[in-house]
Coordinates of C-alpha atoms in Angstrom, one line a residue:
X1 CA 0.0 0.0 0.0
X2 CA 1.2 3.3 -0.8
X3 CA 2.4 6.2 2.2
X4 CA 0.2 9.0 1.0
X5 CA 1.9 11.3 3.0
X6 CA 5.4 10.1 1.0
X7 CA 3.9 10.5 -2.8
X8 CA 4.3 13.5 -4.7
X9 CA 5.5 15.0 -8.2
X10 CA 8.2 17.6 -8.1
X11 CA 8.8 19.3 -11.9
X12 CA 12.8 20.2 -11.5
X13 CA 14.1 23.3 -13.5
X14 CA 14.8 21.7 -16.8
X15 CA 10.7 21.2 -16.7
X16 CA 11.4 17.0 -16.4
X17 CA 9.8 15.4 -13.5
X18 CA 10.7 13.7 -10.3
X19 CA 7.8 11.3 -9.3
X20 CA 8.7 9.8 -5.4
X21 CA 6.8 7.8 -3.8
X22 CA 7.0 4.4 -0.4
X23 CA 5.3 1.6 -0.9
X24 CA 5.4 -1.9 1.0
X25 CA 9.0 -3.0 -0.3
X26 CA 11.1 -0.3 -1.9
X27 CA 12.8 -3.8 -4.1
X28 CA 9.8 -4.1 -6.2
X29 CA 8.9 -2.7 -9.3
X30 CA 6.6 0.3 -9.5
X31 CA 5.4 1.1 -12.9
X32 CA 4.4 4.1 -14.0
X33 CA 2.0 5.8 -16.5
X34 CA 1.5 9.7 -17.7
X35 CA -1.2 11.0 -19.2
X36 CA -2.6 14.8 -19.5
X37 CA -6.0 13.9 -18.6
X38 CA -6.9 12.9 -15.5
X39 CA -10.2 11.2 -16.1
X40 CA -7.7 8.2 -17.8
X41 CA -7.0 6.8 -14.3
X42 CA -10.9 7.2 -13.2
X43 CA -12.5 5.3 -15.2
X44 CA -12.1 1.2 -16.8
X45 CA -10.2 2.3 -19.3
X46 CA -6.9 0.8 -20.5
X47 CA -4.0 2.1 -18.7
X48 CA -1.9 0.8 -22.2
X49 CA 1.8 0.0 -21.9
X50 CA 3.7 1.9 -18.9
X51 CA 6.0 4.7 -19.7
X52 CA 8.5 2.9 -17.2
X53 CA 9.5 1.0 -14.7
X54 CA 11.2 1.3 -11.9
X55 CA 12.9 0.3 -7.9
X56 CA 13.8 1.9 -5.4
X57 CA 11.6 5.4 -3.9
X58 CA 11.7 7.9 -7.0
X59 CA 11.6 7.8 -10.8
X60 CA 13.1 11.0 -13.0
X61 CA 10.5 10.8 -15.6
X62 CA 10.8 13.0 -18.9
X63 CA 8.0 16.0 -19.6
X64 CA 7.3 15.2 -23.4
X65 CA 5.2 18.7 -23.0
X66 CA 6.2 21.7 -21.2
X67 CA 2.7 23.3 -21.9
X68 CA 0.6 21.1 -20.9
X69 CA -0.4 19.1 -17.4
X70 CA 0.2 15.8 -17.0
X71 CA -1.0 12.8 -14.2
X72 CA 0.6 9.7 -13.3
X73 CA -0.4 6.3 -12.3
X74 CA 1.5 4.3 -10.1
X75 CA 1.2 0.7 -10.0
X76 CA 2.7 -2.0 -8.0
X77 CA 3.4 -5.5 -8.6
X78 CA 0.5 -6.6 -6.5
X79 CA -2.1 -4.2 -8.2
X80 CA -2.0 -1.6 -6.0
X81 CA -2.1 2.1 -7.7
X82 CA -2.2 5.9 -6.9
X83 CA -2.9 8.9 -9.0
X84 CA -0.7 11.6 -8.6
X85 CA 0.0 15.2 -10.0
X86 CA 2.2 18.3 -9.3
X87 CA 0.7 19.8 -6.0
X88 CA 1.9 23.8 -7.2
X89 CA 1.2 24.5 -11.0
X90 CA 4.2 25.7 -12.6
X91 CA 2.8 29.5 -14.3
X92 CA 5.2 32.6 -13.8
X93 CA 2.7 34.8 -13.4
X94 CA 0.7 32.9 -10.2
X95 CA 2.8 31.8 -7.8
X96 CA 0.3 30.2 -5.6
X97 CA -1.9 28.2 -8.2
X98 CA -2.8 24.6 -7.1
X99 CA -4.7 21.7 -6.9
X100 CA -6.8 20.8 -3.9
X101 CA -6.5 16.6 -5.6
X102 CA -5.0 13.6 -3.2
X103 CA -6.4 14.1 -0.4
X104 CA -7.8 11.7 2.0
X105 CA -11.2 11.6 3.4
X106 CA -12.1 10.3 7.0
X107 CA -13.8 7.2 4.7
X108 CA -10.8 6.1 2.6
X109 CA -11.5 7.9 -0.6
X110 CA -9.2 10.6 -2.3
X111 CA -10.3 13.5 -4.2
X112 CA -9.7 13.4 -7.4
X113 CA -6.7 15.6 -9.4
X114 CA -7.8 18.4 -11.8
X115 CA -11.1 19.1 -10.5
X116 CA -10.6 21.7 -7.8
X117 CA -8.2 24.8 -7.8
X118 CA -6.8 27.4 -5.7
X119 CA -4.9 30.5 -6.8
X120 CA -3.6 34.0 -6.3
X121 CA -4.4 37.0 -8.5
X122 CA -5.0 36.2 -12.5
X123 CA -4.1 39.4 -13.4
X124 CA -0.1 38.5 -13.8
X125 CA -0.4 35.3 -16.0
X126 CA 2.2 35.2 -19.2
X127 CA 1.0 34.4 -22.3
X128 CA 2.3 30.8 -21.9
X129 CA 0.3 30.7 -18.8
X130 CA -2.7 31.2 -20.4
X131 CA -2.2 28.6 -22.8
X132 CA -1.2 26.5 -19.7
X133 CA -4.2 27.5 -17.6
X134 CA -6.7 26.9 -20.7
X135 CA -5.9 23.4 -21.4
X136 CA -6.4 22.8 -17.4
X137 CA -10.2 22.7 -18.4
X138 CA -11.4 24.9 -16.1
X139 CA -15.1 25.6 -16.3
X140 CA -16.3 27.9 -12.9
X141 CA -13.9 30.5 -12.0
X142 CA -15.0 32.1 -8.5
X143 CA -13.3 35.4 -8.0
X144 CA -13.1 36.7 -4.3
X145 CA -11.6 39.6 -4.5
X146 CA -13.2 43.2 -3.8
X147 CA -14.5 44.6 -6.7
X148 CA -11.7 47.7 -6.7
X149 CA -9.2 44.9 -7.0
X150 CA -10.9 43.1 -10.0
X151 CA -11.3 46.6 -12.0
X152 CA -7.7 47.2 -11.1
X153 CA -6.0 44.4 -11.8
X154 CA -8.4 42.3 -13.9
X155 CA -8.1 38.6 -14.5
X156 CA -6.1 37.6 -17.4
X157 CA -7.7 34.1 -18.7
X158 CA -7.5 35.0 -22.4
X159 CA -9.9 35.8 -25.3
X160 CA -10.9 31.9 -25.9
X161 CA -11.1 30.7 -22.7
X162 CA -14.5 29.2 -22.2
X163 CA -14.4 29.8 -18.1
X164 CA -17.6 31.3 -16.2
X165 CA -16.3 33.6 -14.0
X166 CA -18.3 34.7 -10.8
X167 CA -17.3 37.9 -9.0
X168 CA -17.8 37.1 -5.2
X169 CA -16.2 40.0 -3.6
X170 CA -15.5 39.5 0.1
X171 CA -14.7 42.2 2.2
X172 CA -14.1 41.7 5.9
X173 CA -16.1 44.4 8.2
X174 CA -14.2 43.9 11.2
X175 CA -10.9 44.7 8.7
X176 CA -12.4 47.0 6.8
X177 CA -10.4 50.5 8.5
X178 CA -7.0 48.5 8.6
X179 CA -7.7 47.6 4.9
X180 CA -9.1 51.2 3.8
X181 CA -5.8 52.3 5.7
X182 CA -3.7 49.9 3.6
X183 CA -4.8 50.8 0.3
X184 CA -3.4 54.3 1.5
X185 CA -0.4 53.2 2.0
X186 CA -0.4 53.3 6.0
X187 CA -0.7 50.5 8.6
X188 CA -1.5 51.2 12.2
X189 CA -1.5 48.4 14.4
X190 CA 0.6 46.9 16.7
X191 CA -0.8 43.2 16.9
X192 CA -1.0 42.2 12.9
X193 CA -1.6 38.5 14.0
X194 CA -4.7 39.7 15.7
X195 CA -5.6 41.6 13.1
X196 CA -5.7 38.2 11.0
X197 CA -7.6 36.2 13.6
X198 CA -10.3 38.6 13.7
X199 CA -9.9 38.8 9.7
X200 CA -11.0 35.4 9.8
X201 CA -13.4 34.8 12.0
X202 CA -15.3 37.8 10.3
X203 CA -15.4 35.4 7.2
X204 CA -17.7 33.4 9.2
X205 CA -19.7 36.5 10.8
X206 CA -20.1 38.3 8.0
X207 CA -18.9 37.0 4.7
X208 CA -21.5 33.7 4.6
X209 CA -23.5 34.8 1.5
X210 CA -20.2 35.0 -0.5
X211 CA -19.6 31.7 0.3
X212 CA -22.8 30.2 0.2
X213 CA -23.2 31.5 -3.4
X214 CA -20.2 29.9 -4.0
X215 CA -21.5 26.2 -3.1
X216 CA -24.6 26.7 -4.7
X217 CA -22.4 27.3 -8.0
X218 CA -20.1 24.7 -7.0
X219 CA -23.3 22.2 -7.0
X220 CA -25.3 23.5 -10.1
X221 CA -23.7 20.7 -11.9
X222 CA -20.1 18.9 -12.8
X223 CA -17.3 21.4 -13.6
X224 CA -13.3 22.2 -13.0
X225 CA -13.9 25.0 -10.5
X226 CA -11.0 27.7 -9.6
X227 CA -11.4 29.6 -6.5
X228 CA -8.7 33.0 -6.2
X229 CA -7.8 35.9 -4.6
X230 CA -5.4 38.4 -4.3
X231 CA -2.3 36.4 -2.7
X232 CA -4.7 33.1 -2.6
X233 CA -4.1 32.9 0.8
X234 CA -6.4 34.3 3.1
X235 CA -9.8 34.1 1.5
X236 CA -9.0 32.1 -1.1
X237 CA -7.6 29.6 1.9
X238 CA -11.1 29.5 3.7
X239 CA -12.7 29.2 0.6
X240 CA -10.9 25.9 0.1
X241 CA -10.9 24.9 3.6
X242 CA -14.3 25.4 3.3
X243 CA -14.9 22.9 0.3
X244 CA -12.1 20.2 1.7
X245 CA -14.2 20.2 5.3
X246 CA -17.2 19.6 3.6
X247 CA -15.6 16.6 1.1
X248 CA -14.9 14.9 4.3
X249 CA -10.9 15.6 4.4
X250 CA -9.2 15.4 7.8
X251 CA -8.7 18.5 9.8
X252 CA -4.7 17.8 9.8
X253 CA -4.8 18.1 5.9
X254 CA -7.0 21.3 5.6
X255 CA -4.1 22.9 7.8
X256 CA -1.5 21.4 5.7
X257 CA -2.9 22.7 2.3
X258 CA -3.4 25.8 4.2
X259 CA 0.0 25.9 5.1
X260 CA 1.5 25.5 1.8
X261 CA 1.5 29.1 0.7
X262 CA 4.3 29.6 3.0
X263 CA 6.0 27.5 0.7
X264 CA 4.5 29.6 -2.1
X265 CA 4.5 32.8 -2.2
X266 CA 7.8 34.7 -1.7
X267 CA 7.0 36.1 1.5
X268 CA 10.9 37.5 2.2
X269 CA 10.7 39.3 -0.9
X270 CA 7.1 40.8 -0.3
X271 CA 8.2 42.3 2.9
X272 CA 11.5 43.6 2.1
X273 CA 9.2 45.9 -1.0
X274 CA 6.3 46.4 1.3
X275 CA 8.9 47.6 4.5
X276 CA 9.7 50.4 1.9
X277 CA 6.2 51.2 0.6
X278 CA 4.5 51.4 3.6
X279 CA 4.4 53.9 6.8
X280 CA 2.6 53.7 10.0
X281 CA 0.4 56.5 11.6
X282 CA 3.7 58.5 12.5
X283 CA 5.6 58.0 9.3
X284 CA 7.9 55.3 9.7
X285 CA 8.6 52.6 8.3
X286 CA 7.1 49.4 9.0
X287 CA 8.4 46.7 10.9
X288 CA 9.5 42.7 9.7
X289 CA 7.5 41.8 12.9
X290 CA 4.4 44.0 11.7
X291 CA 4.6 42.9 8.1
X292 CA 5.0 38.9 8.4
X293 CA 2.1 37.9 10.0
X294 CA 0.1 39.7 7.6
X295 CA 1.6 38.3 4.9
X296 CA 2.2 34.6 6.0
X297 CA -0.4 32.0 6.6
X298 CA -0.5 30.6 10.4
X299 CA -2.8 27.2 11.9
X300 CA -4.6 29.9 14.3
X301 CA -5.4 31.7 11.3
X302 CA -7.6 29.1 10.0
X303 CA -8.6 28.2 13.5
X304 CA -10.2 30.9 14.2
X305 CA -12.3 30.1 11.1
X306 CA -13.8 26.6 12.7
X307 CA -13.6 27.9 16.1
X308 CA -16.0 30.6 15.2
X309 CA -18.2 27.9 12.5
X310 CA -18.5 26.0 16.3
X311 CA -19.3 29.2 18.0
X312 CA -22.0 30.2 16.0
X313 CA -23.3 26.9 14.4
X314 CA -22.2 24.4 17.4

């Protein structure tokens, strides 16, 4: 049986990939197939001949297609298989694009790859990222950002992409001065992690009908769904908290997901440009210790999110 927690696809600079993975006995032969679509491993179909086969805990496998996405199929001597993909999406332009696929449910089952993303801002993508994103297949795009940030910065998808998008603007109440005040350029607080705790819990208090909308979208029938914001991080990671809960994955992987855009998004490089941008109320600059929690990800964050769902909803 294949260690979940130990399989993953990494695509290395020269855009090949490095598929790892523990299983049973590290001596037998794992083979492996690619395909760029997804619903191949889903169904009865034919998994054909495999690309190769290999011993031992990782396989460097060749990326026939730079532009496109592609999912493999591990197999192991005694039948046993898992469907893998990269976890981060490799665009220039969206740092923080990625699948929600892989996980494990409390009852056994995994979602399935290619049918949920997460993402930053669209606003940046590269004309190779567009091709990239358009052959993802995605059908639903649900945009949270406030609608100042979609006129300024619209989303850049392409002229033939066939995507819905829905414009969900959520706006924190409890934020909204410290957020008026950082569009001006000025931030004056002295406890930014609080700041962020009550941020989220407000997505509970006050931000419901966003997300509500968002399920009852979600439902209306089978599609490729994205779900974004600015930095894909804050709303865009209850937003997907939100759908993994509900999916039946286990609280220790909602965090980890959540987590990952630490990994990212390059946070040292944001506030080194942001600790010369920005002033507090008298002027000076702002602080590393101000500046990180507001732009990291941290488990209380998302906490405070179920904490106040329990609150409210028991």
């Amino acid at each position: 049986m294949f260690d979940l927690r130990a399989c993953h696809v990494e695509r290395r600079v020269d855009g090949n990939y490095l598929v790892n993975w523990l299983g049973p006995d590290p001596s037998q032969t794992v083979a492996i197939y690619m395909s760029d679509c997804p619903d191949r491993y889903y169904s009865d179909a034919d998994l054909g001949t495999p690309l190769l086969r290999a011993t031992g805990l990782q396989a460097l496998v060749p990326n026939p297609d730079t532009g496109v996405r592609h999912y493999f199929y591990l197999e192991t001597e005694q039948g046993e298989g898992v469907i893998l993909a990269e976890r981060q999406l490799a665009l220039e332009g969206a740092h923080n694009f990625r699948d929600l696929g892989g996980y494990e449910t409390s009852d056994g089952r995994r979602l399935k790859w290619g049918k949920l993303y997460r993402s930053s801002k669209l606003s940046a993508l590269t004309d190779t990222d567009v091709s990239y994103v358009n052959r993802l297949g995605v059908s639903l795009v649900f945009d949270l950002r406030q609608l100042v940030e979609q006129e300024l910065e619209p989303s850049r998808l392409g002229d033939d992409n066939p995507s819905r998008v829905a414009s969900l603007p959520v706006t924190p109440g409890s934020s909204s001065n410290f957020i008026e005040n950082l569009y001006k350029g000025i931030i004056a607080v002295d406890d930014s992690a609080a700041i962020m705790r009550n941020m989220n819990r407000d997505f509970v208090a006050s931000q419901t009908p966003q997300y509500a909308e968002m399920f009852r979208l979600l439902l209306s029938e089978d599609q490729q769904i994205l779900i974004h914001c600015a930095s894909g991080k804050d709303r865009t990671g209850f937003g997907a908290a939100l759908i993994l809960d509900v999916l039946g994955v286990e609280q220790e992987s909602i965090v980890h997901d959540y987590l990952l855009t630490n990994d990212y998004l390059p946070l040292e490089q944001e506030i080194e440009r942001l600790s010369g941008e920005l002033s507090d109320h008298t002027g000076a600059a702002v602080s590393e210790e101000i500046l990180r929690p507001l732009l990291e990800v941290r488990p209380e964050y998302i906490a405070a999110c179920f904490e106040e769902i329990k609150r409210r909803y028991e």
